Coordinates of C-alpha atoms and ligand atoms in Angstrom, one line a residue:
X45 CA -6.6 72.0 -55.5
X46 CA -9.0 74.2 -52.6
X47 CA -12.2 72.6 -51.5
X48 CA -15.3 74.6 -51.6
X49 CA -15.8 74.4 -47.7
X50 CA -18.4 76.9 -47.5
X51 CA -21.0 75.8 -50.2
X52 CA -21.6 72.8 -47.6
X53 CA -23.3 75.7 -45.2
X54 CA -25.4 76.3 -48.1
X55 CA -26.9 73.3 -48.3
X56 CA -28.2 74.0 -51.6
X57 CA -27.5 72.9 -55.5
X58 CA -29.2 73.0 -58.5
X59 CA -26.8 70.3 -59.5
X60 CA -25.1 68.0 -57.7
X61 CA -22.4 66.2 -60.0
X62 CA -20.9 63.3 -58.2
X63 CA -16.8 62.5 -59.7
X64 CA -14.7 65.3 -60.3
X65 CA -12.5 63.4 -63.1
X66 CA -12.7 64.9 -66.6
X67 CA -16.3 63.6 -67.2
X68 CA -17.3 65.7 -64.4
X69 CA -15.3 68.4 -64.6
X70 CA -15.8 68.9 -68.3
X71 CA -19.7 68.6 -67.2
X72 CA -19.0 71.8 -64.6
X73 CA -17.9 73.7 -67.8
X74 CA -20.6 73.3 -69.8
X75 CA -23.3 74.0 -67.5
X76 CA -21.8 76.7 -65.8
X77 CA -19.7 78.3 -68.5
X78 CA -21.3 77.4 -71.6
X79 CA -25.1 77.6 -70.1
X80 CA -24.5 80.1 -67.5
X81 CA -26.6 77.9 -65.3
X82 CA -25.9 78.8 -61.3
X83 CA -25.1 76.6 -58.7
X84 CA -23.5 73.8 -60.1
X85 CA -21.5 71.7 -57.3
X86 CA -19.1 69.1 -58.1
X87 CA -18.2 66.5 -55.2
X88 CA -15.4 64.5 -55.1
X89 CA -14.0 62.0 -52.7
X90 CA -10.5 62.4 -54.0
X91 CA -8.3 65.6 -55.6
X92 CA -9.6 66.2 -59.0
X93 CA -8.5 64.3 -62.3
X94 CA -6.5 61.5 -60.0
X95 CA -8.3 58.4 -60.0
X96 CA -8.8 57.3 -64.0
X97 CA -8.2 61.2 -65.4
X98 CA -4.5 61.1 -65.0
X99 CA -3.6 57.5 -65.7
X100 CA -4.6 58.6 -69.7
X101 CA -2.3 58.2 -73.0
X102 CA -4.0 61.6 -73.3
X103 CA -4.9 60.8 -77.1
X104 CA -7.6 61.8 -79.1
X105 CA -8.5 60.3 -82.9
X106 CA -12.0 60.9 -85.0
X107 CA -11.0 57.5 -86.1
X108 CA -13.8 55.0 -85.1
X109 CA -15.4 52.2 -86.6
X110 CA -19.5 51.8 -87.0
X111 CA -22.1 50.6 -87.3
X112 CA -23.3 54.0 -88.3
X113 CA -21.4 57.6 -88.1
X114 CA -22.4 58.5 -84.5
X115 CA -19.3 57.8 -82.8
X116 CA -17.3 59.7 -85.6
X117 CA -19.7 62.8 -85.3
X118 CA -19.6 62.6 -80.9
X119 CA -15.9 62.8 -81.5
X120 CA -15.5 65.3 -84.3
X121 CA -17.9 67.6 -81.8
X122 CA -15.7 66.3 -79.0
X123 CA -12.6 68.0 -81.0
X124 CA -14.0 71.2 -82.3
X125 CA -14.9 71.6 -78.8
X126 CA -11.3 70.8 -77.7
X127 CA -10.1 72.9 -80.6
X128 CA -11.9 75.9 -79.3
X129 CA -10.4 75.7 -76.0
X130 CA -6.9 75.2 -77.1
X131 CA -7.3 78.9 -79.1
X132 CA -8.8 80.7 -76.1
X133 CA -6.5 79.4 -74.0
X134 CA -3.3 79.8 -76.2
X135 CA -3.1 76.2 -76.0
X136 CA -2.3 75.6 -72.5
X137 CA -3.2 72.0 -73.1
X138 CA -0.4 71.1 -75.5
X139 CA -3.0 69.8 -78.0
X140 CA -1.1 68.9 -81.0
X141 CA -2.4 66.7 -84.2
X142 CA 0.2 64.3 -85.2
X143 CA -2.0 62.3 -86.2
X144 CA -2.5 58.4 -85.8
X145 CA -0.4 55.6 -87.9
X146 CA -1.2 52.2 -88.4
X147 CA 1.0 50.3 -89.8
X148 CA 1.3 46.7 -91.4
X149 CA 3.7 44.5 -92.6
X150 CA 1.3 41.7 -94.3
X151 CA 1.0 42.2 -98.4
X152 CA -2.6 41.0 -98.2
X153 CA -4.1 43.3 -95.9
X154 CA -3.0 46.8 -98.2
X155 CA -6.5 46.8 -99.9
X156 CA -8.0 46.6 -96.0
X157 CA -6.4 49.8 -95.3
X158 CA -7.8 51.5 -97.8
X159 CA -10.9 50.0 -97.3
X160 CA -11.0 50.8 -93.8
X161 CA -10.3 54.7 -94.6
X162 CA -12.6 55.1 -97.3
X163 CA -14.9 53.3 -94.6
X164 CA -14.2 55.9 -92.4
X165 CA -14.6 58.8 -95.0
X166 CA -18.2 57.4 -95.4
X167 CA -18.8 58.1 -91.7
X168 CA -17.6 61.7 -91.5
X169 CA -13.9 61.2 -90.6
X170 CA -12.7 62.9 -93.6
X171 CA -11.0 62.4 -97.3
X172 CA -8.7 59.4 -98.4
X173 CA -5.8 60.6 -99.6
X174 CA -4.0 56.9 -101.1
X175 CA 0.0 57.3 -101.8
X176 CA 1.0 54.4 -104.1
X177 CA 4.1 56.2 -105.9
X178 CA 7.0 57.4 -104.7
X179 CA 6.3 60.8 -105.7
X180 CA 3.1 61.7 -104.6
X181 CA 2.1 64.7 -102.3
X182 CA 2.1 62.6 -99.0
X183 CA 2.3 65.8 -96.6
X184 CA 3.9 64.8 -93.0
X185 CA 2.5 66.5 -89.6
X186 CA 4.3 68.8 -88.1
X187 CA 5.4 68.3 -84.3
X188 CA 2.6 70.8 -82.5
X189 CA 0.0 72.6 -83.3
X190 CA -3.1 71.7 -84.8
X191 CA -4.6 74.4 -86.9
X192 CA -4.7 74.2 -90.6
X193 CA -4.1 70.2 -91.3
X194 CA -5.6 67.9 -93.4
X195 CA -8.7 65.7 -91.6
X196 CA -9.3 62.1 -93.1
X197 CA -6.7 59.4 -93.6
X198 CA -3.6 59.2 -95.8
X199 CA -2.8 55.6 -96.9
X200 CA 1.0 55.0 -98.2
X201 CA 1.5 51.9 -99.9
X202 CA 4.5 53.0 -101.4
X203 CA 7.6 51.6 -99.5
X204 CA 10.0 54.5 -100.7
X205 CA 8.0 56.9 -99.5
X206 CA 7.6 54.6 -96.0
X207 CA 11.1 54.6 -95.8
X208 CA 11.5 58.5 -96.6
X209 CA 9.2 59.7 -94.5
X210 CA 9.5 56.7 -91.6
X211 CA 13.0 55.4 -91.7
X212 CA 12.4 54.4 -88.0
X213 CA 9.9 51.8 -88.9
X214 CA 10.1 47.8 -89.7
X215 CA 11.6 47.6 -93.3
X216 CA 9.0 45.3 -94.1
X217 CA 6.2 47.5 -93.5
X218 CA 3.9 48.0 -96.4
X219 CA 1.3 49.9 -96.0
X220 CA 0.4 52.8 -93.4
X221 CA -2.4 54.7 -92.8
X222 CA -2.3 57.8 -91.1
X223 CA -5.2 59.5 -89.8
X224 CA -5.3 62.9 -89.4
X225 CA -7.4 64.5 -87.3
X226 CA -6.0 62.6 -84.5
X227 CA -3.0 63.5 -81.9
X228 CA -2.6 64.4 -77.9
X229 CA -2.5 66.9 -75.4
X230 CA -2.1 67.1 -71.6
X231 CA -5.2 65.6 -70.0
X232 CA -4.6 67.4 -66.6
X233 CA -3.9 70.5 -68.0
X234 CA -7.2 70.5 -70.0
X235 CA -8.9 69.3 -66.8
X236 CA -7.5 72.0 -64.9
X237 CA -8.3 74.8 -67.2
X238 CA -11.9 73.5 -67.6
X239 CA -12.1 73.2 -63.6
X240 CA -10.9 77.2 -62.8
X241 CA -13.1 78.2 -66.1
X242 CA -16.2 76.0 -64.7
X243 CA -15.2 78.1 -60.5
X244 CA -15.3 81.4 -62.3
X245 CA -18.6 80.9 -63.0
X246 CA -19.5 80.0 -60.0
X247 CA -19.1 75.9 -59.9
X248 CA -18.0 74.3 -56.4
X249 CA -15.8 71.6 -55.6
X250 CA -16.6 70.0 -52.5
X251 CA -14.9 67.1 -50.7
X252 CA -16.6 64.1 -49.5
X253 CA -18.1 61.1 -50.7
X254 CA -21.7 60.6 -52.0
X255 CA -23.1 58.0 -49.7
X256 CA -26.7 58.5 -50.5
X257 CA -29.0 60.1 -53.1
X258 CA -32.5 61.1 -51.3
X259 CA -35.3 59.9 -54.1
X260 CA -39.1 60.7 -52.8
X261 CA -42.3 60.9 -55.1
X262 CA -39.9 59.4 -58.2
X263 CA -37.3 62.6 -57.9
X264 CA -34.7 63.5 -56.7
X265 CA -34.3 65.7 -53.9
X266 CA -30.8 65.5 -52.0
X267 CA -27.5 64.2 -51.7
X268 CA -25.8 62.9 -48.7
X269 CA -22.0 63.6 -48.6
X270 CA -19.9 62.2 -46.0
X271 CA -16.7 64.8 -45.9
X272 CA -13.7 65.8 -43.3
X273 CA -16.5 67.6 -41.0
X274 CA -19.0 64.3 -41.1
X275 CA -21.9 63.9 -43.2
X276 CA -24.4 66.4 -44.1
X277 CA -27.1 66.8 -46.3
X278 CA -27.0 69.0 -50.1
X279 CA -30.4 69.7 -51.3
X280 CA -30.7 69.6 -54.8
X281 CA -33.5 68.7 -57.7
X282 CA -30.8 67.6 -60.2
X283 CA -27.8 64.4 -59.5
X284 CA -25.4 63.6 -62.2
X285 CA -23.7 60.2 -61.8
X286 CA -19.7 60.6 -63.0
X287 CA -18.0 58.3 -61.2
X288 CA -15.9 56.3 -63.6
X289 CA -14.8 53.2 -62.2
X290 CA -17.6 53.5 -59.5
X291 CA -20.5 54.3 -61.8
X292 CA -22.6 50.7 -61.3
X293 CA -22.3 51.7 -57.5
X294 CA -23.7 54.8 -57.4
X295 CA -25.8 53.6 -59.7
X296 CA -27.3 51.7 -57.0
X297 CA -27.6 54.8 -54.8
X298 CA -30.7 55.4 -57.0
X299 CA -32.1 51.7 -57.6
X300 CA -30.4 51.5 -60.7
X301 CA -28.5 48.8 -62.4
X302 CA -26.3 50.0 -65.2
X303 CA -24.8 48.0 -68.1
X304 CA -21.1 48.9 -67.2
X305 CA -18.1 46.8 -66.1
X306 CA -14.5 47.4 -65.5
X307 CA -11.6 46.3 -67.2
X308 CA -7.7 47.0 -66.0
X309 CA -5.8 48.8 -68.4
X310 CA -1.9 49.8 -67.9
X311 CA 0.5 51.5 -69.7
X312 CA 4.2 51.5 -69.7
X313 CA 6.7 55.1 -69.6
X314 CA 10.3 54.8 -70.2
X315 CA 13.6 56.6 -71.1
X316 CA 14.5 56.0 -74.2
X317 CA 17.5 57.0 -73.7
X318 CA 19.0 55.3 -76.8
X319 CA 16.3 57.2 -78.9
X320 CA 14.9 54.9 -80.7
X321 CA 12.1 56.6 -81.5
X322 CA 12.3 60.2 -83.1
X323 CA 10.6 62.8 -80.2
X324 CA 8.4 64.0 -83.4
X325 CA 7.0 60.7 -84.6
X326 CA 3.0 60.7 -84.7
X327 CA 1.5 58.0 -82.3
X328 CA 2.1 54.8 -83.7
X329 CA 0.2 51.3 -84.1
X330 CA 1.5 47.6 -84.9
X331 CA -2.1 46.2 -86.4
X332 CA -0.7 42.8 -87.0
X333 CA -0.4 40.2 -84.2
X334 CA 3.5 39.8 -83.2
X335 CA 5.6 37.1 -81.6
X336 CA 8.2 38.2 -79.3
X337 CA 11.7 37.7 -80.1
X338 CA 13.5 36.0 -77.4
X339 CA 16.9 33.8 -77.1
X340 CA 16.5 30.1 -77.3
X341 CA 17.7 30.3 -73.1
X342 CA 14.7 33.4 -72.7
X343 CA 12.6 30.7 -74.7
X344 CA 13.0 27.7 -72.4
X345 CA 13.0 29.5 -69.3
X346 CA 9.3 31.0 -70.4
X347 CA 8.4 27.2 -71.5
X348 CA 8.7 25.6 -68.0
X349 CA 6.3 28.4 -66.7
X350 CA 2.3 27.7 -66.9
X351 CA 2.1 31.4 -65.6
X352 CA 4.0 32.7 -68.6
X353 CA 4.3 30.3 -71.3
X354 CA 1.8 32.0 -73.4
X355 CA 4.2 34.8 -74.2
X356 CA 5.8 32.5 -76.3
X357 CA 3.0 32.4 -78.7
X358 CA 1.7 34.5 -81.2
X359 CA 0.3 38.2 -78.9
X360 CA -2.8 40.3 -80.0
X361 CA -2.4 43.1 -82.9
X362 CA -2.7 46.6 -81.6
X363 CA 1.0 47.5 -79.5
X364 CA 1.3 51.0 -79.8
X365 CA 3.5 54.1 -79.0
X366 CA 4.1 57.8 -79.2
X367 CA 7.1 59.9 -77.1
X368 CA 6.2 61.9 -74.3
X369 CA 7.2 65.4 -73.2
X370 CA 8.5 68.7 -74.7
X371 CA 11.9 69.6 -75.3
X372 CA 14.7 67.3 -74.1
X373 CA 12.1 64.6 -72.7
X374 CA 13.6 61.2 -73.4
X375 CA 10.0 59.6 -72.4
X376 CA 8.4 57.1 -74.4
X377 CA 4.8 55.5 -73.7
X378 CA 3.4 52.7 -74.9
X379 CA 0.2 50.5 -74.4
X380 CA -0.6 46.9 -75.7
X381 CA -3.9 45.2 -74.3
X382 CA -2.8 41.6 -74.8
X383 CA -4.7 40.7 -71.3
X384 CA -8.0 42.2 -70.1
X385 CA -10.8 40.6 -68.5
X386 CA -13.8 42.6 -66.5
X387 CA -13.2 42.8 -62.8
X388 CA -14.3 44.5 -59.9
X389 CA -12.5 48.0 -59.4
X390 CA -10.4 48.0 -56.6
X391 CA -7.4 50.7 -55.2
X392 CA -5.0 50.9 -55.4
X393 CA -4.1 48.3 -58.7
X394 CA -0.9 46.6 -58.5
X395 CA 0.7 46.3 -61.8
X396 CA 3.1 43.2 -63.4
X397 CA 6.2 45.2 -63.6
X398 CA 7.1 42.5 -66.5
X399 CA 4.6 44.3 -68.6
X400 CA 7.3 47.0 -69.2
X401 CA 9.6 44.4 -70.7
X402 CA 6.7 42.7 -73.0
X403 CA 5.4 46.1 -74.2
X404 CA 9.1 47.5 -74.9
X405 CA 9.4 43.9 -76.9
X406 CA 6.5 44.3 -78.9
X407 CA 7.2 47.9 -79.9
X408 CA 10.3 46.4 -81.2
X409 CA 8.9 44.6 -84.1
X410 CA 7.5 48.0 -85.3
X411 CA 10.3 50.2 -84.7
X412 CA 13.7 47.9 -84.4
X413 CA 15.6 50.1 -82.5
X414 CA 13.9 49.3 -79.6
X415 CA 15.6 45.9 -79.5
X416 CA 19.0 48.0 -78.0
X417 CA 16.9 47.0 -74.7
X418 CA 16.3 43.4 -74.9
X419 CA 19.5 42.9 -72.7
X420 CA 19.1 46.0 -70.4
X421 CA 15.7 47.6 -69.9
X422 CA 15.9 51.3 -69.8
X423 CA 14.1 53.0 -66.2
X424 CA 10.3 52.3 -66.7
X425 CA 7.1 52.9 -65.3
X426 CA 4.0 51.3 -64.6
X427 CA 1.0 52.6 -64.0
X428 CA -2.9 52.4 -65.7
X429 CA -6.5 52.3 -64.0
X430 CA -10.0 51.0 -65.3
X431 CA -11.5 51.4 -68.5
X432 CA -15.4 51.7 -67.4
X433 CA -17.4 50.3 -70.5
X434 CA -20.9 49.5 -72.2
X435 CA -20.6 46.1 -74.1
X436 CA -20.4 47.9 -77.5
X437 CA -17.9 50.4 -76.0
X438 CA -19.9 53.4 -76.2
X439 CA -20.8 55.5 -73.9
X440 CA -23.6 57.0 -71.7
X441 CA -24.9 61.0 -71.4
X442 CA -28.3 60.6 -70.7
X443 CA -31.3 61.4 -68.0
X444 CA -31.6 58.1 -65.8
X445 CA -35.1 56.4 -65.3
X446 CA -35.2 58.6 -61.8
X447 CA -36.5 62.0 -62.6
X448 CA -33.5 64.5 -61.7
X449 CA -30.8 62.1 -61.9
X450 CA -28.2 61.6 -65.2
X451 CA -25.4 59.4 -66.0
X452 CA -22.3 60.9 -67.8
X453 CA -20.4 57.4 -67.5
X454 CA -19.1 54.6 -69.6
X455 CA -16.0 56.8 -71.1
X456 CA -14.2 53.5 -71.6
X457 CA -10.2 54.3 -73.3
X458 CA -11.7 57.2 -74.7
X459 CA -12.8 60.1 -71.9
X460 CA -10.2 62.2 -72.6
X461 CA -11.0 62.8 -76.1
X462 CA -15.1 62.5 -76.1
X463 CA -14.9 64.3 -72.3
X464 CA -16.1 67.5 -74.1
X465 CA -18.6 66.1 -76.6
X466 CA -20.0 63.9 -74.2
X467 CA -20.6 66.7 -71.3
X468 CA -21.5 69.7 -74.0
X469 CA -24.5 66.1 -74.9
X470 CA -26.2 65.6 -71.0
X471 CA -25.3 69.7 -71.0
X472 CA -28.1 69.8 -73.5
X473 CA -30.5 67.4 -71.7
X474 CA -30.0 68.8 -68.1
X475 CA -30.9 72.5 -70.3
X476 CA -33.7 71.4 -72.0
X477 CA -32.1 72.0 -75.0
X478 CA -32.4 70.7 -78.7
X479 CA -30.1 67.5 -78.8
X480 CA -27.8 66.7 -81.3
X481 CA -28.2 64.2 -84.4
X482 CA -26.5 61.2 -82.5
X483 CA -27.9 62.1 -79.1
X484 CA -30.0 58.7 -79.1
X485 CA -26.7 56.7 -79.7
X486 CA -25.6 57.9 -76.2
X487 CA -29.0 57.3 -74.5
X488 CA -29.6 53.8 -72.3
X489 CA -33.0 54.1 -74.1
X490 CA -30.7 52.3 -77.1
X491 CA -31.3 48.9 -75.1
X492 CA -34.9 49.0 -75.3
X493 CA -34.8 49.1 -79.1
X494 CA -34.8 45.3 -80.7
X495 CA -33.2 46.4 -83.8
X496 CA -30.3 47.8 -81.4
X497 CA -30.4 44.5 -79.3
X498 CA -30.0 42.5 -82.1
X499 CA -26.8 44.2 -83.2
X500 CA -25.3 43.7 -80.6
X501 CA -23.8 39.8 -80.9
X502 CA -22.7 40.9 -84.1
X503 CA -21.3 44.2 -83.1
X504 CA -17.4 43.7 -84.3
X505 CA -15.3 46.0 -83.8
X506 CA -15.1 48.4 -80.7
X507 CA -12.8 50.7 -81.5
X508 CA -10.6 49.6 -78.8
X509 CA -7.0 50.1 -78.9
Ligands
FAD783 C1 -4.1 53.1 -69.3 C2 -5.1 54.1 -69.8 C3 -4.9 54.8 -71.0 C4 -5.9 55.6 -71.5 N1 -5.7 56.4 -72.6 C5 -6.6 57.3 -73.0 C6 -6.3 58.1 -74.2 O1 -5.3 58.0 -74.8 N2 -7.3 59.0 -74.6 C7 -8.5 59.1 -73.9 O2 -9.3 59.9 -74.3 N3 -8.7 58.3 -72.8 C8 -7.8 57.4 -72.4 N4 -8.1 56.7 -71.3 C9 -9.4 56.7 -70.7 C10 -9.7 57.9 -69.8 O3 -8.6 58.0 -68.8 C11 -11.0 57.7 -69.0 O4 -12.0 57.4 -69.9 C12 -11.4 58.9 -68.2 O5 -10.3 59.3 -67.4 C13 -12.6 58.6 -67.3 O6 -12.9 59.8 -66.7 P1 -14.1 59.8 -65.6 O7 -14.3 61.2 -65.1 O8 -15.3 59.1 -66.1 O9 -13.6 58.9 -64.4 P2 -12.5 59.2 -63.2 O10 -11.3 60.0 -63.7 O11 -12.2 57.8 -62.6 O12 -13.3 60.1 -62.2 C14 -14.3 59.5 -61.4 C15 -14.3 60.3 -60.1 O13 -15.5 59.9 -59.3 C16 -15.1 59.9 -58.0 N5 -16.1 59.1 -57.2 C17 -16.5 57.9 -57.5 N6 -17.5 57.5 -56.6 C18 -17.7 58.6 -55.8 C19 -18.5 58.8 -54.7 N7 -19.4 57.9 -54.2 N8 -18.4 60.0 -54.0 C20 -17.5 61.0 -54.5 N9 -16.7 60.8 -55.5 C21 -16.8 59.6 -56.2 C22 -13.7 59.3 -58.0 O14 -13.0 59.6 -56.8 C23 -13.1 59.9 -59.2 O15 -12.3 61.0 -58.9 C24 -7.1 55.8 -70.7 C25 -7.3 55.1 -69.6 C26 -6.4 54.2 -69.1 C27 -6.6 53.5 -67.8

């Protein structure tokens, strides 16, 4: 990707948008494409998309737990928005909608599924369909493409039609629940289309790193960016702080602390090259907690280790997979947070290249196939980066007590997918336009409010995966 050398000789901005990942980059778009509005400049210390932007599962869901419908209606926005640009484009992005399936192989929790979609109906997520026969209308999602499929959840509690439609799972799975407006795309190649879209219009990319924001008389008036020809000066009236895993630090730049952290996620890639799991299955979630099979030696040599003992007991809910790739693609991802704590970001993040093994083990209680590998792992691959998050794991598009500045951060496991509906949000505050319904669920102004404050200890569910 070409830096914009020559807007540094302008000096000049009416934006200045610091991060060129997808939160940035989506913001470019909407400003410049969406709200025609003229020099918009995006600075970025690193190529575009490759510090969080392309470590991504690159999955999207309107499938998102309360309190309230907010997150549910971000996202749907979010997916129209992605939806539009898939059909303009002729889907250059891939997106597809294969929806989301959890599955579960405990009797008791059935009537939670269905709970948990008609939960999620109530928020805006769409109809429950529940299949509890083995002839009812259960209607499987085709391998790409997204237009004309159903939204809300389907919840199959019949085991024939588990087996029929998922031979590939755990016999003894009982229940699934698939939701539907849900699926992937490629995460660069969105980025990338939004970028060249946002440069047509007239949006720079510069390279350098904001060292300093220039706040006199309460606004903001100028960046400094220290690039390959030294540092120089940008002035500008507007800043827009979008800098993932380095958001609480330019926070700072401004005098302001914000309520993120960091926690390291990874995810594993292999060649499943004994294809153990179809190349059209949907992605796909354990959402009971599993123990890891290994041989009585496996067993004892993990029990003399305090480092590693603990994978001998019973691991987190939540391991989950999809396949990777078009056509003859033999790649498999999968993802399974059994060990996260916040930490300070630091590059480049060295991996456990054990994880592989543990994840490829714990996909294998949902799809048995997988255990072909316990003996020999197939070729794998490491690699992840920080999930930047607000205690309740929602985000932030808002102004920032500084007049001028704006924070488009917080995008936790989840940028990808609300990149569009979170940009197209502080779009409409930098515009001065109307906001949307759930515009105050975004805002840090939420912290102020007791009623929100007091929610918070007994928040639940994230929506984490
Ligand atoms: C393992 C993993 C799996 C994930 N899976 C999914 C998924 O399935 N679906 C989904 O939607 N999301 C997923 N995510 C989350 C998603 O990747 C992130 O939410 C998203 O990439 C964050 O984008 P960003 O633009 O905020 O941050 P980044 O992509 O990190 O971009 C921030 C940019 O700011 C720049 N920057 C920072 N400070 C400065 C400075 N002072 N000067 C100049 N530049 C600066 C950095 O160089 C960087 O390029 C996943 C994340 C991980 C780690």
């Amino acid at each position: 990707m070409r830096y914009d050398q020559a807007v540094m000789s302008e000096r000049a901005a009416e934006v200045v948008i610091c991060g060129a990942g997808i939160a940035g980059v989506a913001l470019a778009y909407h400003l410049a494409v969406r709200r025609g509005m003229g020099g918009v400049v995006l600075v970025d210390e690193r190529p575009p998309l490759s510090l969080t932007s392309d470590k991504s599962t690159e999955s999207y869901r309107n499938w998102w737990p309360g309190p309230g419908d907010d997150m549910v209606a971000v996202m749907n926005r979010s997916i129209d928005l992605l939806e539009e640009l898939a059909r303009e484009s002729g889907n250059v992005f891939r997106m597809n909608r294969r929806g989301y399936l959890f599955a579960t192989a405990e009797p008791a929790r059935v009537p939670d599924f269905i709970r948990a979609a008609e939960e999620a109906t109530g928020r805006g997520a769409g109809a429950t369909r529940v299949h509890a026969t083995p002839g009812s209308d259960y209607r499987p999602a085709p391998a790409d493409g997204f237009e004309e499929q159903p939204v809300g959840a389907d919840v199959i509690t019949d085991r024939s039609l588990i087996r029929r439609h998922f031979p590939y799972l755990a016999e003894d799975t009982v229940a699934l629940l698939h939701a539907r407006r849900c699926g992937w795309f490629s995460g660069q190649q969105l980025g990338m289309y939004l970028l060249e879209r946002a440069r047509e219009k007239g949006a720079r990319l510069v390279e350098g790193r904001v060292e300093a924001v220039d706040v006199a008389g309460g606004r903001v008036r100028g960046v400094t960016v220290a690039g390959p020809g030294g540092a120089r000066r940008i002035d500008t009236p507007r800043f827009v702080n979008a800098a993932g895993p380095f958001t609480k630090a330019v926070g700072r730049l401004l005098g302001v602390e914000l309520p993120v952290f960091c926690e390291r996620h990874f995810k594993v890639a292999f060649n499943d090259t004994l294809r153990a799991v179809p190349r059209e299955a949907p992605m796909m979630i354990w959402t009971d907690p599993v123990r890891l099979p290994w041989t009585a030696d496996e067993r004892e040599e993990l029990g003399e280790s305090d480092a590693i003992r603990h994978l001998l007991e019973e691991l987190p809910a939540g391991v989950h997979g999809r396949p990777e790739g078009a056509g003859e693609s033999p790649v498999v991802l999968g993802i399974w947070t059994y060990d996260i704590e916040p930490v300070e970001p630091e590059f480049p993040i060295v991996f456990d290249p054990a994880s592989a093994e543990i994840v490829i083990r714990g996909l294998s209680r949902m799809i048995p196939a997988l255990s072909g590998y316990a003996q020999r792992l197939p070729r794998s691959f490491v690699d992840g980066g920080y999930y930047t998050k607000t205690e309740e794991n929602r985000f932030l598009a808002c102004p920032l007590p500084v007049e001028g500045a704006y924070l488009l951060g917080g995008l936790s496991g989840y940028g990808l997918m609300s990149s569009n509906g979170a940009a197209d949000l502080l779009a409409d505050h930098i515009a001065g336009r109307a906001l949307p319904s759930y515009a105050r669920a975004f805002h840090l102004d939420r912290y102020q409010d007791p009623a929100y404050r007091s929610l918070l200890p007994t928040w639940g569910d994230s929506g984490q995966l």
